Each structure stands twice: as structure tokens, then as C-alpha cells.
Coordinates of N, CA, C and O in Angstrom, one line a residue:
X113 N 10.4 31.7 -8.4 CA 9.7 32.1 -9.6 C 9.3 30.9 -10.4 O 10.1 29.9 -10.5
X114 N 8.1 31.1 -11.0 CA 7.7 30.4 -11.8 C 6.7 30.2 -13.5 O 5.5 30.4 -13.7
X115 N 8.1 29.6 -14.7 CA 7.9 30.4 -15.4 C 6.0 29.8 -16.2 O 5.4 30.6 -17.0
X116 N 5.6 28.6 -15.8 CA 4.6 28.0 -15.9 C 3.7 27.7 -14.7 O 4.1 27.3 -13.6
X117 N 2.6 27.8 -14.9 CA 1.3 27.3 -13.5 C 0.3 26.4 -14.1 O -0.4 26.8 -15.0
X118 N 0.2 25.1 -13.7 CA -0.8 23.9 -13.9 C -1.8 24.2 -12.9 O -1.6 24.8 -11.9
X119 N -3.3 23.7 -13.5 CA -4.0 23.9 -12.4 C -5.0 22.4 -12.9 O -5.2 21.9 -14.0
X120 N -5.6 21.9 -11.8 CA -6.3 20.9 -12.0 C -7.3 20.9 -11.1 O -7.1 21.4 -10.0
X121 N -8.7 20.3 -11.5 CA -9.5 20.6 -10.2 C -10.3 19.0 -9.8 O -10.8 18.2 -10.6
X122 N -10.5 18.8 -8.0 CA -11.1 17.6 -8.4 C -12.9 17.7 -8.2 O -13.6 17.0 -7.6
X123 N -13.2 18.7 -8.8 CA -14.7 18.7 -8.5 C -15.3 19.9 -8.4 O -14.3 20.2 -7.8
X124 N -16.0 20.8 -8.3 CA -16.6 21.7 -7.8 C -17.5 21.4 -6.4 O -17.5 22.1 -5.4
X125 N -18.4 20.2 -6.6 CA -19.0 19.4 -5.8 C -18.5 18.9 -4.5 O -19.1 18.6 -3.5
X126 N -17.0 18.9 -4.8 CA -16.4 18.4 -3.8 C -16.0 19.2 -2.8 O -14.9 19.7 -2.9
X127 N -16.5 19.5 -1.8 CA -16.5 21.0 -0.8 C -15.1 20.7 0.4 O -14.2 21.4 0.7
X128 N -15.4 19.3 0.8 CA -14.3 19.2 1.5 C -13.1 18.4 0.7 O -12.5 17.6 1.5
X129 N -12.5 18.4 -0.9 CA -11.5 18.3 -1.1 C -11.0 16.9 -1.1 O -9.8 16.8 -1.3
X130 N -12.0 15.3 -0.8 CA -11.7 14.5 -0.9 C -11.3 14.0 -1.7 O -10.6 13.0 -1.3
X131 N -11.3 14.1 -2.9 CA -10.9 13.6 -3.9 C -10.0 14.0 -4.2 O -9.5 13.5 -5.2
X132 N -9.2 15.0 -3.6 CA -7.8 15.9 -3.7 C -6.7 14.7 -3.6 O -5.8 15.0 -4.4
X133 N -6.5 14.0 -3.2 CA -5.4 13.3 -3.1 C -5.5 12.2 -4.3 O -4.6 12.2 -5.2
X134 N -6.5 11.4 -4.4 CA -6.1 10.4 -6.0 C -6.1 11.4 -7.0 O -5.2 11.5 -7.8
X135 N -7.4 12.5 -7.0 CA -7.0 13.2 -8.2 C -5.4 14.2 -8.6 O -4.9 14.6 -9.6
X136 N -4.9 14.2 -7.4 CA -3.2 14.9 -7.5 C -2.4 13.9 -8.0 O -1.5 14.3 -8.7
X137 N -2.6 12.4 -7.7 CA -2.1 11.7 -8.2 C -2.0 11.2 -9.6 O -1.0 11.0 -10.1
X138 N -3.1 10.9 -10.2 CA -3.6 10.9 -11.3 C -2.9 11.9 -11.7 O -1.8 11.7 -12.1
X139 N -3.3 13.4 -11.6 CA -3.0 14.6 -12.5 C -1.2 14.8 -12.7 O -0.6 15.4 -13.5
X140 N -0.7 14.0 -11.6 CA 1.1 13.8 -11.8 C 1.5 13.2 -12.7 O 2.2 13.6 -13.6
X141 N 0.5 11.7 -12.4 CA 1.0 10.4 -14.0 C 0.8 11.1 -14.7 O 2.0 11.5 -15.0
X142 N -0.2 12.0 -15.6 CA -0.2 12.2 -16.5 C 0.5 13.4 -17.0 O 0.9 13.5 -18.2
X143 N 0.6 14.1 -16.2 CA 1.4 15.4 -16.4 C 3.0 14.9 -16.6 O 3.7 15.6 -17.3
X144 N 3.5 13.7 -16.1 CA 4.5 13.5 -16.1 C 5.0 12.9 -17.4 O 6.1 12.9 -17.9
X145 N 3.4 12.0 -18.0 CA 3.3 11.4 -19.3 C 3.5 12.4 -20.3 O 4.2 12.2 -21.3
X146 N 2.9 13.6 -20.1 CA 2.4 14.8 -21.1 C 4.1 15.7 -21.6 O 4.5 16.3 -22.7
X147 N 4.5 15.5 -20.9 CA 6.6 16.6 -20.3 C 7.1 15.4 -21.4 O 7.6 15.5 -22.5
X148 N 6.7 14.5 -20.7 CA 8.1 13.1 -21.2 C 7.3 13.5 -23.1 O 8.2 13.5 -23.9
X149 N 6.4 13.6 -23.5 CA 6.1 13.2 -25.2 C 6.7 14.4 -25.1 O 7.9 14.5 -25.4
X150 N 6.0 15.8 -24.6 CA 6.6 16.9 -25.4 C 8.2 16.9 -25.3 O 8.7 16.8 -26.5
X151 N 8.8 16.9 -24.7 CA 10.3 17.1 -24.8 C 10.9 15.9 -25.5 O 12.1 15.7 -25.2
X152 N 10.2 15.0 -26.4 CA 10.6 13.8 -27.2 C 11.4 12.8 -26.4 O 12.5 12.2 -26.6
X153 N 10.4 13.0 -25.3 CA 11.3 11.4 -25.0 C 10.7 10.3 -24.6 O 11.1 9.3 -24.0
X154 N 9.3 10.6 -25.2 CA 8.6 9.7 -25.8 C 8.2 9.2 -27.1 O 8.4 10.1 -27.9
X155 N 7.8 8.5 -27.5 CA 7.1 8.5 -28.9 C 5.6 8.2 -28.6 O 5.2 7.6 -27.6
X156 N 4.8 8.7 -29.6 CA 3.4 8.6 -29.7 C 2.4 7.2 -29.1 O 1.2 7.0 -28.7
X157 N 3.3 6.6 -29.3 CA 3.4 4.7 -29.0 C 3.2 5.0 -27.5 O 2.0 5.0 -27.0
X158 N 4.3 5.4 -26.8 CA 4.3 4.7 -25.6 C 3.4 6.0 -24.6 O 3.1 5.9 -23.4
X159 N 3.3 6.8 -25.5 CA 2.4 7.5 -24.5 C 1.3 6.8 -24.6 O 1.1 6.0 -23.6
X160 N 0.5 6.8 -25.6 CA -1.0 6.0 -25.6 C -0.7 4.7 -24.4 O -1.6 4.5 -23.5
X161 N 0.5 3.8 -24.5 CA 0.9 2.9 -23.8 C 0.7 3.0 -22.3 O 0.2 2.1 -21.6
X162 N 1.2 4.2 -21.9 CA 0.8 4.8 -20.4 C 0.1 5.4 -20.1 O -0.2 5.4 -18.9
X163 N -0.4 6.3 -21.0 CA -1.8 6.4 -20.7 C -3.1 5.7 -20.3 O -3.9 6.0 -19.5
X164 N -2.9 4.3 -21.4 CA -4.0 3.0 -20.9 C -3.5 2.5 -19.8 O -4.3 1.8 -19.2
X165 N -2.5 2.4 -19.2 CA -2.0 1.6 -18.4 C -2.2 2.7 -16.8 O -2.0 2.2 -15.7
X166 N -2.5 3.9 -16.9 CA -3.0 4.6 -15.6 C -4.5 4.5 -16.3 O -5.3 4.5 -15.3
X167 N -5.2 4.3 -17.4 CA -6.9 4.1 -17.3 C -7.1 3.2 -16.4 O -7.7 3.4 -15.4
X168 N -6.4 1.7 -16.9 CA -6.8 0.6 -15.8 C -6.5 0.7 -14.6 O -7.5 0.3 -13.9
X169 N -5.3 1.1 -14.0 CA -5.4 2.0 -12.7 C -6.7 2.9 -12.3 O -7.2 2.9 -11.1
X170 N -7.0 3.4 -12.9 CA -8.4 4.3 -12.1 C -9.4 3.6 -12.2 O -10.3 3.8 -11.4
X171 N -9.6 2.6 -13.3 CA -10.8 1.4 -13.1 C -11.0 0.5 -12.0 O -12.1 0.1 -11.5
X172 N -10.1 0.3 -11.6 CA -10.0 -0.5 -10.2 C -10.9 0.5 -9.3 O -12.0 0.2 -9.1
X173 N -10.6 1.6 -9.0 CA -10.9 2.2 -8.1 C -12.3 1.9 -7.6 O -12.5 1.7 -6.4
X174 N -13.2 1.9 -8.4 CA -14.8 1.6 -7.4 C -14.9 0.5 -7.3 O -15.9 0.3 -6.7
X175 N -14.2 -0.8 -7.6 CA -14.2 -2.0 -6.8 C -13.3 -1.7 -5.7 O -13.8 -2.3 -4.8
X176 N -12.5 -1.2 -5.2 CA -12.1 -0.4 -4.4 C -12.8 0.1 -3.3 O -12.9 -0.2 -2.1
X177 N -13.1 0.8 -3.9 CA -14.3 1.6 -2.7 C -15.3 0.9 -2.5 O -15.9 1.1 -1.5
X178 N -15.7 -0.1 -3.4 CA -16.9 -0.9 -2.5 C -16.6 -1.7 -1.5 O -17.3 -1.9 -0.5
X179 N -15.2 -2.3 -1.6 CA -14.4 -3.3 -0.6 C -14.0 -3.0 0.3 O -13.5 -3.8 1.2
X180 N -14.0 -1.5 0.3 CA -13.3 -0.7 1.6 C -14.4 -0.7 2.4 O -14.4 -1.1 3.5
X181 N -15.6 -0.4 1.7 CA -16.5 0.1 2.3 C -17.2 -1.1 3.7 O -17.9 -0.7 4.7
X182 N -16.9 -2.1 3.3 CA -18.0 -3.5 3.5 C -16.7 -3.6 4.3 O -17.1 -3.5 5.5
X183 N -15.1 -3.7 4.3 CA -14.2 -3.8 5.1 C -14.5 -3.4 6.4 O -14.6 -4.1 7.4
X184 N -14.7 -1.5 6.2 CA -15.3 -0.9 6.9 C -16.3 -1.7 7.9 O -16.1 -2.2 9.0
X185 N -17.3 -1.6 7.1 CA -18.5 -2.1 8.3 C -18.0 -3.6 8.9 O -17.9 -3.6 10.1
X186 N -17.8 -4.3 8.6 CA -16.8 -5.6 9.2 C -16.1 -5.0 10.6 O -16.0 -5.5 11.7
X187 N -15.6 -4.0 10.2 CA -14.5 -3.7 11.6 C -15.0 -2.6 11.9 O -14.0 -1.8 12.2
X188 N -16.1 -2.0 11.9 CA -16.3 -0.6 12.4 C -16.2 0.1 13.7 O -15.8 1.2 14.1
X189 N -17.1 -1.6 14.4 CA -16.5 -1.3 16.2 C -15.0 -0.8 16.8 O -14.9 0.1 17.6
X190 N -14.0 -1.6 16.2 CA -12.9 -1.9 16.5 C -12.4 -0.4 15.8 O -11.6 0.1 16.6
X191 N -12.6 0.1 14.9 CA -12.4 1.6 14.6 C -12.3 2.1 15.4 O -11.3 2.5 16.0
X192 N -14.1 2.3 15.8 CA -14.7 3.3 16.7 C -14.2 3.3 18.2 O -14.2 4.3 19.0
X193 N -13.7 2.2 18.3 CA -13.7 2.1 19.8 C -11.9 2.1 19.9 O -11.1 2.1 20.9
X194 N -11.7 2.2 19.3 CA -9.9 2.4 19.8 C -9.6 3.5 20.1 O -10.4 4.4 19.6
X195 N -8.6 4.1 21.0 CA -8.3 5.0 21.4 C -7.1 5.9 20.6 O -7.0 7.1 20.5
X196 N -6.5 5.1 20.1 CA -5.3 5.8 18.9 C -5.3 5.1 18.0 O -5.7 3.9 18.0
X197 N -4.6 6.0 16.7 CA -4.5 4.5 15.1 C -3.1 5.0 15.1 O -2.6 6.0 15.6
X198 N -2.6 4.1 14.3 CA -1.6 4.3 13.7 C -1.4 3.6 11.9 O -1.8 2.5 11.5
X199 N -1.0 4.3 11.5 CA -0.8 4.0 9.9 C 1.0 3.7 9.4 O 1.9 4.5 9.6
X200 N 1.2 2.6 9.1 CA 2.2 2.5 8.6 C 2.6 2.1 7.5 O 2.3 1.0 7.3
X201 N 3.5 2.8 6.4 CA 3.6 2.3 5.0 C 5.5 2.7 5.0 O 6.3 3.0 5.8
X202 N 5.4 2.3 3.6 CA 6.9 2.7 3.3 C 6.7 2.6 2.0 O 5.7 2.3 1.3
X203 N 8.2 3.2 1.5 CA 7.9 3.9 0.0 C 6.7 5.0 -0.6 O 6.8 6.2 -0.3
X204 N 5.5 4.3 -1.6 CA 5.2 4.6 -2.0 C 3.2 4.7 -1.0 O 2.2 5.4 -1.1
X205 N 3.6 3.8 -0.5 CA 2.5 3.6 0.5 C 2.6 4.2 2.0 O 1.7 4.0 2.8
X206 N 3.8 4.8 2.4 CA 3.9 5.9 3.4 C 3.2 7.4 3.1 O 2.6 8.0 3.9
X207 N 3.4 7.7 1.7 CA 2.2 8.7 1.3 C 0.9 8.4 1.3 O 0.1 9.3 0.9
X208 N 0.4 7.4 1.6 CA -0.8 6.9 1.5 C -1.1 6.7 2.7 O -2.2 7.3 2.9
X209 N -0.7 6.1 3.9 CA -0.1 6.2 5.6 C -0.7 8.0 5.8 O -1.8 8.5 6.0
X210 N 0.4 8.5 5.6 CA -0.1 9.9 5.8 C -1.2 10.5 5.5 O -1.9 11.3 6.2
X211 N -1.4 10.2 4.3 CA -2.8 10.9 3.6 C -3.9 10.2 4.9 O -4.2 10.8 5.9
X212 N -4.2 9.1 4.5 CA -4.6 8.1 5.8 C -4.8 8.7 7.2 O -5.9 8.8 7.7
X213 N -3.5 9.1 8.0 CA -3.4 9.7 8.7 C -4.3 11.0 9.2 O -4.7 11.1 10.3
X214 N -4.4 11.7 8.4 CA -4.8 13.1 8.0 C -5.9 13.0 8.2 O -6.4 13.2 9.3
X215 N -7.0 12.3 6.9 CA -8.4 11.9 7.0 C -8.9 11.3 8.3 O -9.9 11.7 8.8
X216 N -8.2 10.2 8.7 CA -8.8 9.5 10.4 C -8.8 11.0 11.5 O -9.7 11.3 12.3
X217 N -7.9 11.6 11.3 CA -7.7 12.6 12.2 C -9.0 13.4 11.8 O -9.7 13.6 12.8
X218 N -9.5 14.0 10.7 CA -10.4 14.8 10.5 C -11.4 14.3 11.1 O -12.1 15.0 11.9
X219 N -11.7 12.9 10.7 CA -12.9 12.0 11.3 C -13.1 12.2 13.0 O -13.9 12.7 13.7
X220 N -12.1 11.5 13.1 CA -12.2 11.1 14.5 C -11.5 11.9 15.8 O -10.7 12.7 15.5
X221 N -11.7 11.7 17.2 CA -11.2 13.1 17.9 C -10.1 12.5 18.7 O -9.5 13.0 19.6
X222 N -9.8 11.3 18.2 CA -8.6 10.4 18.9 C -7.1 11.1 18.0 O -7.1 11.8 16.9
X223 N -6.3 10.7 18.5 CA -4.8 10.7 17.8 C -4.5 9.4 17.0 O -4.7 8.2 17.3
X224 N -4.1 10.3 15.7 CA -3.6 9.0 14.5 C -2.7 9.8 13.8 O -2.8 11.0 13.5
X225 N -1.6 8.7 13.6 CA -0.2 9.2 13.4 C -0.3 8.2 12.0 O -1.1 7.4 11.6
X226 N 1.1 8.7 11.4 CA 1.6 7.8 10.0 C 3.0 7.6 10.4 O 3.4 8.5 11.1
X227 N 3.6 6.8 10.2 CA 5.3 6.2 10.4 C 5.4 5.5 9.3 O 4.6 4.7 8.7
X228 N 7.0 5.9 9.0 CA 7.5 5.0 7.7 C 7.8 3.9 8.7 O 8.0 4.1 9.9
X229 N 7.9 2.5 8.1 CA 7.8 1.1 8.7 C 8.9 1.4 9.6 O 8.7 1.3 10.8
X230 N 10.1 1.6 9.1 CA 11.1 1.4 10.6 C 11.1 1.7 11.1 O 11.4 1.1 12.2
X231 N 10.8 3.1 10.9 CA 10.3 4.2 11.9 C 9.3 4.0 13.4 O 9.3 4.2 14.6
X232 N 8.9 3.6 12.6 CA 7.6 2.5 13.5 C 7.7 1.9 14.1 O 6.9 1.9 15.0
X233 N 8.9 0.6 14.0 CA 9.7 -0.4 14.9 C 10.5 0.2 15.7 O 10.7 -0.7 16.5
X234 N 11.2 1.1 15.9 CA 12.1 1.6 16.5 C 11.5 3.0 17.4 O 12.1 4.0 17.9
X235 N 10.2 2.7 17.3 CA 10.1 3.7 18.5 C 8.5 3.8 18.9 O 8.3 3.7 20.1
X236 N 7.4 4.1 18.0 CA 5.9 3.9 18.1 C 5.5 2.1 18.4 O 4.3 2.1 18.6
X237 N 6.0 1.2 18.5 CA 6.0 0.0 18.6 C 5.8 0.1 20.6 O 4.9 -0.6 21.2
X238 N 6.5 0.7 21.2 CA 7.3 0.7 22.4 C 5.5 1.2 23.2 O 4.8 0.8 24.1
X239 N 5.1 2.3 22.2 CA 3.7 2.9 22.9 C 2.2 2.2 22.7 O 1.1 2.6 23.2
X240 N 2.4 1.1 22.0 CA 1.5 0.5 21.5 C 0.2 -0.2 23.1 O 0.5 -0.6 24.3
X241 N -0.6 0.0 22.6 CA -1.6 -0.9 24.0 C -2.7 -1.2 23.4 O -3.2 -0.7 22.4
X242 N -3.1 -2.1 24.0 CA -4.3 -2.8 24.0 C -6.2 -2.2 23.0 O -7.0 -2.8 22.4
X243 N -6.1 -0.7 23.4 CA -7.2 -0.2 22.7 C -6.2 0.7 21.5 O -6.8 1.6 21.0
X244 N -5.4 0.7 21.3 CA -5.0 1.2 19.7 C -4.9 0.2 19.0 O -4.7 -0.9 19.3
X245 N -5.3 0.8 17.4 CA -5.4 0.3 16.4 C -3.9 0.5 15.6 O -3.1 1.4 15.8
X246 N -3.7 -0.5 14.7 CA -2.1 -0.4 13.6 C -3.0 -0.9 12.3 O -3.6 -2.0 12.3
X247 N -3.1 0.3 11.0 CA -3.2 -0.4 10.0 C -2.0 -0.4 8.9 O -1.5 0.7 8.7
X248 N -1.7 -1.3 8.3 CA 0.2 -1.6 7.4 C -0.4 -1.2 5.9 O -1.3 -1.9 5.4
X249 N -0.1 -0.5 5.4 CA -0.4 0.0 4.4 C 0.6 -0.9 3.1 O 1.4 -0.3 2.4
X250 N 0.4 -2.1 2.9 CA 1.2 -2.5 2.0 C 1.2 -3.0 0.4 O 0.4 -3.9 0.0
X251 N 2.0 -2.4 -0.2 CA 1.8 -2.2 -1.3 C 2.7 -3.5 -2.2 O 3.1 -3.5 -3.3
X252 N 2.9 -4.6 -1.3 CA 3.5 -5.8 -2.1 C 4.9 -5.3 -2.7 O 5.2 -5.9 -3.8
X253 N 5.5 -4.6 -2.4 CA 7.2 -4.0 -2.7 C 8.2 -5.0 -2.0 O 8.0 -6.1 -1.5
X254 N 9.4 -4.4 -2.3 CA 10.4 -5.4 -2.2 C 10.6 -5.3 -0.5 O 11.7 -5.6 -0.2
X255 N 9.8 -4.9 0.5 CA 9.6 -4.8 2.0 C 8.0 -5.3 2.3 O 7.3 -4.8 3.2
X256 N 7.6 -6.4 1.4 CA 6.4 -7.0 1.4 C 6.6 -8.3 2.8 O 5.7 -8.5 3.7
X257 N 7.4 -8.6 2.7 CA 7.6 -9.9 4.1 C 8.0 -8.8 5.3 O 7.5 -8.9 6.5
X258 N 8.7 -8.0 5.0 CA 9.1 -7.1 6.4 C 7.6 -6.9 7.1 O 7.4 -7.2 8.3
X259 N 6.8 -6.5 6.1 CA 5.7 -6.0 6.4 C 4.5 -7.0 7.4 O 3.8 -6.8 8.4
X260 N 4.9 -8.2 6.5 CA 4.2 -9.4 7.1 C 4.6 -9.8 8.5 O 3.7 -9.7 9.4
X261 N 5.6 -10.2 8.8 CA 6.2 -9.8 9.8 C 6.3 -9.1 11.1 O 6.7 -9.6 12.1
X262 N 5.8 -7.3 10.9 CA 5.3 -6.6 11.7 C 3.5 -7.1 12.3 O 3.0 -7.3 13.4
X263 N 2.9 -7.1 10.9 CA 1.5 -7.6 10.8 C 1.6 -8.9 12.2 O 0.7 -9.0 13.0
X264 N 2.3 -9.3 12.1 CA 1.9 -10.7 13.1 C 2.4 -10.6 14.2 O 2.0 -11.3 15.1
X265 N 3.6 -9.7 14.3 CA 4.5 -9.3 15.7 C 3.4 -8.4 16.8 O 3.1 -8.4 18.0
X266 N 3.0 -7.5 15.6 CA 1.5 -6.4 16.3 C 0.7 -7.0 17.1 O 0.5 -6.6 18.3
X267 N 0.0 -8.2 16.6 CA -1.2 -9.4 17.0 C -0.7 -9.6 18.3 O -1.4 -9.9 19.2
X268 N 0.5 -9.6 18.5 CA 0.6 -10.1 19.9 C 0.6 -8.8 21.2 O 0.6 -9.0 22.4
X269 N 0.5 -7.5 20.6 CA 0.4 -6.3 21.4 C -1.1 -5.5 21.6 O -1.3 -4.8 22.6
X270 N -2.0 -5.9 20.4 CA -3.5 -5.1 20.3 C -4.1 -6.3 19.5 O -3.3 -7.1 19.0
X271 N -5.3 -6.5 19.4 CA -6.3 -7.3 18.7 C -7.0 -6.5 17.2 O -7.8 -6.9 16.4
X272 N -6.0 -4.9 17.4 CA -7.0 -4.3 15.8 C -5.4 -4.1 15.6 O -4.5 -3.5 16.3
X273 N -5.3 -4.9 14.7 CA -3.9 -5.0 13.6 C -4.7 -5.4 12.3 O -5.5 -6.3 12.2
X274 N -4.4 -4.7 11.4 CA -5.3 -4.7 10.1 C -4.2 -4.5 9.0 O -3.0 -4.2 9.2
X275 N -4.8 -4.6 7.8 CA -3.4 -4.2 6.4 C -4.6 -3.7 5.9 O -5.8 -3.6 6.3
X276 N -3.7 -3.1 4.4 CA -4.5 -2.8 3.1 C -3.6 -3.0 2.3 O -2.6 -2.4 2.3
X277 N -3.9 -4.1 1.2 CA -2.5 -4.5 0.4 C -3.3 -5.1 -0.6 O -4.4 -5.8 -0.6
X278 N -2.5 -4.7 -1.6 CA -2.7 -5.5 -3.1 C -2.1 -7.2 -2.7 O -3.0 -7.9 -3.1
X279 N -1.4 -7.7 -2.3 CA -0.4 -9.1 -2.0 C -1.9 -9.6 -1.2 O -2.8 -9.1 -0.5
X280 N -1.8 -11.0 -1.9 CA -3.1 -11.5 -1.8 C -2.2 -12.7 -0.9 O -2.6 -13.8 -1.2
X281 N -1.3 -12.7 -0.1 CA -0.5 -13.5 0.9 C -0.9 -13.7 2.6 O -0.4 -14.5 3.4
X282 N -1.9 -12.9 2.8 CA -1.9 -13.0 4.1 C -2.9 -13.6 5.4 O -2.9 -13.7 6.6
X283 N -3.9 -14.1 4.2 CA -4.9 -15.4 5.1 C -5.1 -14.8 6.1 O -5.0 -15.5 7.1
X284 N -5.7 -13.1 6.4 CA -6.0 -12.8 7.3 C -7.7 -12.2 7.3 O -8.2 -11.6 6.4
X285 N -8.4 -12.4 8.3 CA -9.6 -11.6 7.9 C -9.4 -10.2 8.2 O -10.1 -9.5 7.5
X286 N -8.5 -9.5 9.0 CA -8.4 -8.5 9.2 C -7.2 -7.7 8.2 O -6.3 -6.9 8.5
X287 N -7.7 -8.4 6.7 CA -7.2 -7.7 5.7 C -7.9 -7.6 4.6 O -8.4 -8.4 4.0
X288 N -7.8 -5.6 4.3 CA -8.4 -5.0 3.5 C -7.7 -5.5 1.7 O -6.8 -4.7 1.3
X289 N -8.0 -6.5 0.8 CA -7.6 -7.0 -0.4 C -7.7 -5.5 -1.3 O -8.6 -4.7 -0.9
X290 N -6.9 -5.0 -2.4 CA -7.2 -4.4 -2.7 C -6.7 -4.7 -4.4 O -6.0 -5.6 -4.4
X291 N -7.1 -4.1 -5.8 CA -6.6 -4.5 -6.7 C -5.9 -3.2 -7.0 O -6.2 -2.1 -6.6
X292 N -4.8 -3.8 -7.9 CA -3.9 -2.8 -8.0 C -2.5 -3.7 -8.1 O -2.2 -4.7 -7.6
X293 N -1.7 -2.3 -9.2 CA -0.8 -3.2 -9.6 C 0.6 -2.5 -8.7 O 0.8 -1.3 -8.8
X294 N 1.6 -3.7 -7.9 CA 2.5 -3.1 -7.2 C 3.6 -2.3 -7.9 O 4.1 -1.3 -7.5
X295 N 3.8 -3.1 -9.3 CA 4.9 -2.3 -9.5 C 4.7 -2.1 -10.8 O 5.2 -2.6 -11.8
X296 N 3.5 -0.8 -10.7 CA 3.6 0.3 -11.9 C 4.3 1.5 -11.6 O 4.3 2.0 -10.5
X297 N 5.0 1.8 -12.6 CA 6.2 2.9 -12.8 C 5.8 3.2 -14.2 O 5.3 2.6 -15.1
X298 N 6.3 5.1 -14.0 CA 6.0 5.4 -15.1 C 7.5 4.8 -15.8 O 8.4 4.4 -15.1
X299 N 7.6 4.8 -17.0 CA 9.1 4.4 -17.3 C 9.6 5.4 -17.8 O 10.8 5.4 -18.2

């Protein structure tokens, strides 16, 4: 039972629902912003405070999408032509892996899986070949080197080993730069 219902929408326009995942996201921060003032355990201050601080968060986004986009066409062969993907994140970027996951799968008529990173090493690692793809979904967290690590261990199993990371560390061309900040929390 439930004694309240939120409803949020990302579009009318939007027929297949893409926007459904950043907009769920978005509509959490702030719903989570909105609970924390009303039940006073915020002050007036620090909402406005987090509230600008997810604006600049959604500002990034269409340099975002332009970078993905041109990303994209840079490696589009190597997309197209692989026979499985795989997505791997951890934490906060394993939900993003999946989401990931989901959409490639809608796209494309190949198999694409999501694995939390260890998960990944201890057992999807073993199936890996030559025409699959690994993209590391890394969000510069405190498993930012783990990550690097995998990233170069991969290279030696398939030639489409790719990231998507805010961590501007990895001197690779087959990495998607993204802006964004790693460690926003609401507080």
C-alpha cells in the first residue's frame, strides 16, 4: 500500500521512452532534495545549494551528447561489426552498464550483457573473443585504477575495448571523455 503517488513525465514526444532513464534520475535528486527541506532537514540555503549543483549537472549533458555522438561515428564499424558487447560498471555506473545494456540490445540483434566489474573478471572475461566488444563504464570512483587495469588487460583479448569516463587519465583514443562530476552526492 501506498499512502502517496509521484508521477513524472519525460515527454509526450517521446514515444519510445528514451529519455526515461536521465529523466528518472533527475526526478530522484530532486525529489530527494524536495523530502530532505520538507521534513526540515534542510534549510532553505542548502536546498537552493543542490538544486544548482544538479542544474550544472544537466548542463553538461548536450556537450555530452555531442561527444558521444562523433565518438560514435569514430568507432561505428567496430560497433556494427562485433558480434557480442559487453558493459561493465560498478557502483553507480553499473546502473548505467545496464541501462546501456538494455538500449544496445534494443538496437542491435546481437547479445549485450551488463556485469558489475568483478563480476566480469571472474567469469565473462573467460568468454571473451576476438569480434566482441567491452565498453568500462567508469565513473572515476574509488575503483578508478581497478578499472584501468581491466581496460588494458581487455586490449590483449579483442581490439574493441572502449571506456566512457569522466577521469581524463587514460591516453586512449578508444575513450569516450565525458564531463561530469565523480563525486556528487546528495548530502
Amino acid at each position: 500500500y501506498c499512502e502517496h503517488g509521484y508521477e513524472y513525465e519525460s515527454g509526450s514526444d517521446d514515444y519510445y521512452v528514451a529519455k526515461g532513464f536521465p529523466c528518472s534520475k533527475v526526478f530522484l535528486m530532486i525529489f530527494a532534495v524536495e523530502v530532505a527541506s520538507r521534513l526540515n532537514k534542510w534549510k532553505e540555503a542548502q536546498k537552493k545549494k543542490e538544486i544548482s549543483k544538479i542544474g550544472l549537472e544537466i548542463a553538461k549533458l548536450d556537450n555530452t551528447r555531442i561527444k558521444a555522438k562523433k565518438f560514435y561515428e569514430e568507432n561505428k564499424e567496430a560497433f556494427l561489426k562485433c558480434r557480442r558487447m559487453m558493459l561493465v560498471g560498478i557502483g553507480s555506473s553499473y546502473g548505467v552498464a545496464l541501462e546501456g545494456a538494455l538500449k544496445l540490445n534494443e538496437m542491435k540483434d546481437d547479445a549485450t550483457n551488463a556485469y558489475e566489474m568483478e563480476e566480469f573478471v571472474h567469469g565473462p572475461t573467460y568468454e571473451m573473443r576476438k569480434d566482441h566488444a567491452i565498453i568500462f563504464i567508469d565513473n572515476n570512483s574509488q575503483c578508478h585504477e581497478r578499472m584501468k587495469q581491466l581496460f588494458i588487460a581487455c586490449k590483449g583479448l579483442t581490439d574493441h575495448v572502449f571506456v566512457i569516463s569522466n577521469a581524463k587519465d587514460y591516453n586512449d583514443q578508444k575513450v569516450l571523455y565525458i564531463d561530469g562530476n565523480s563525486d556528487y552526492n546528495l548530502n
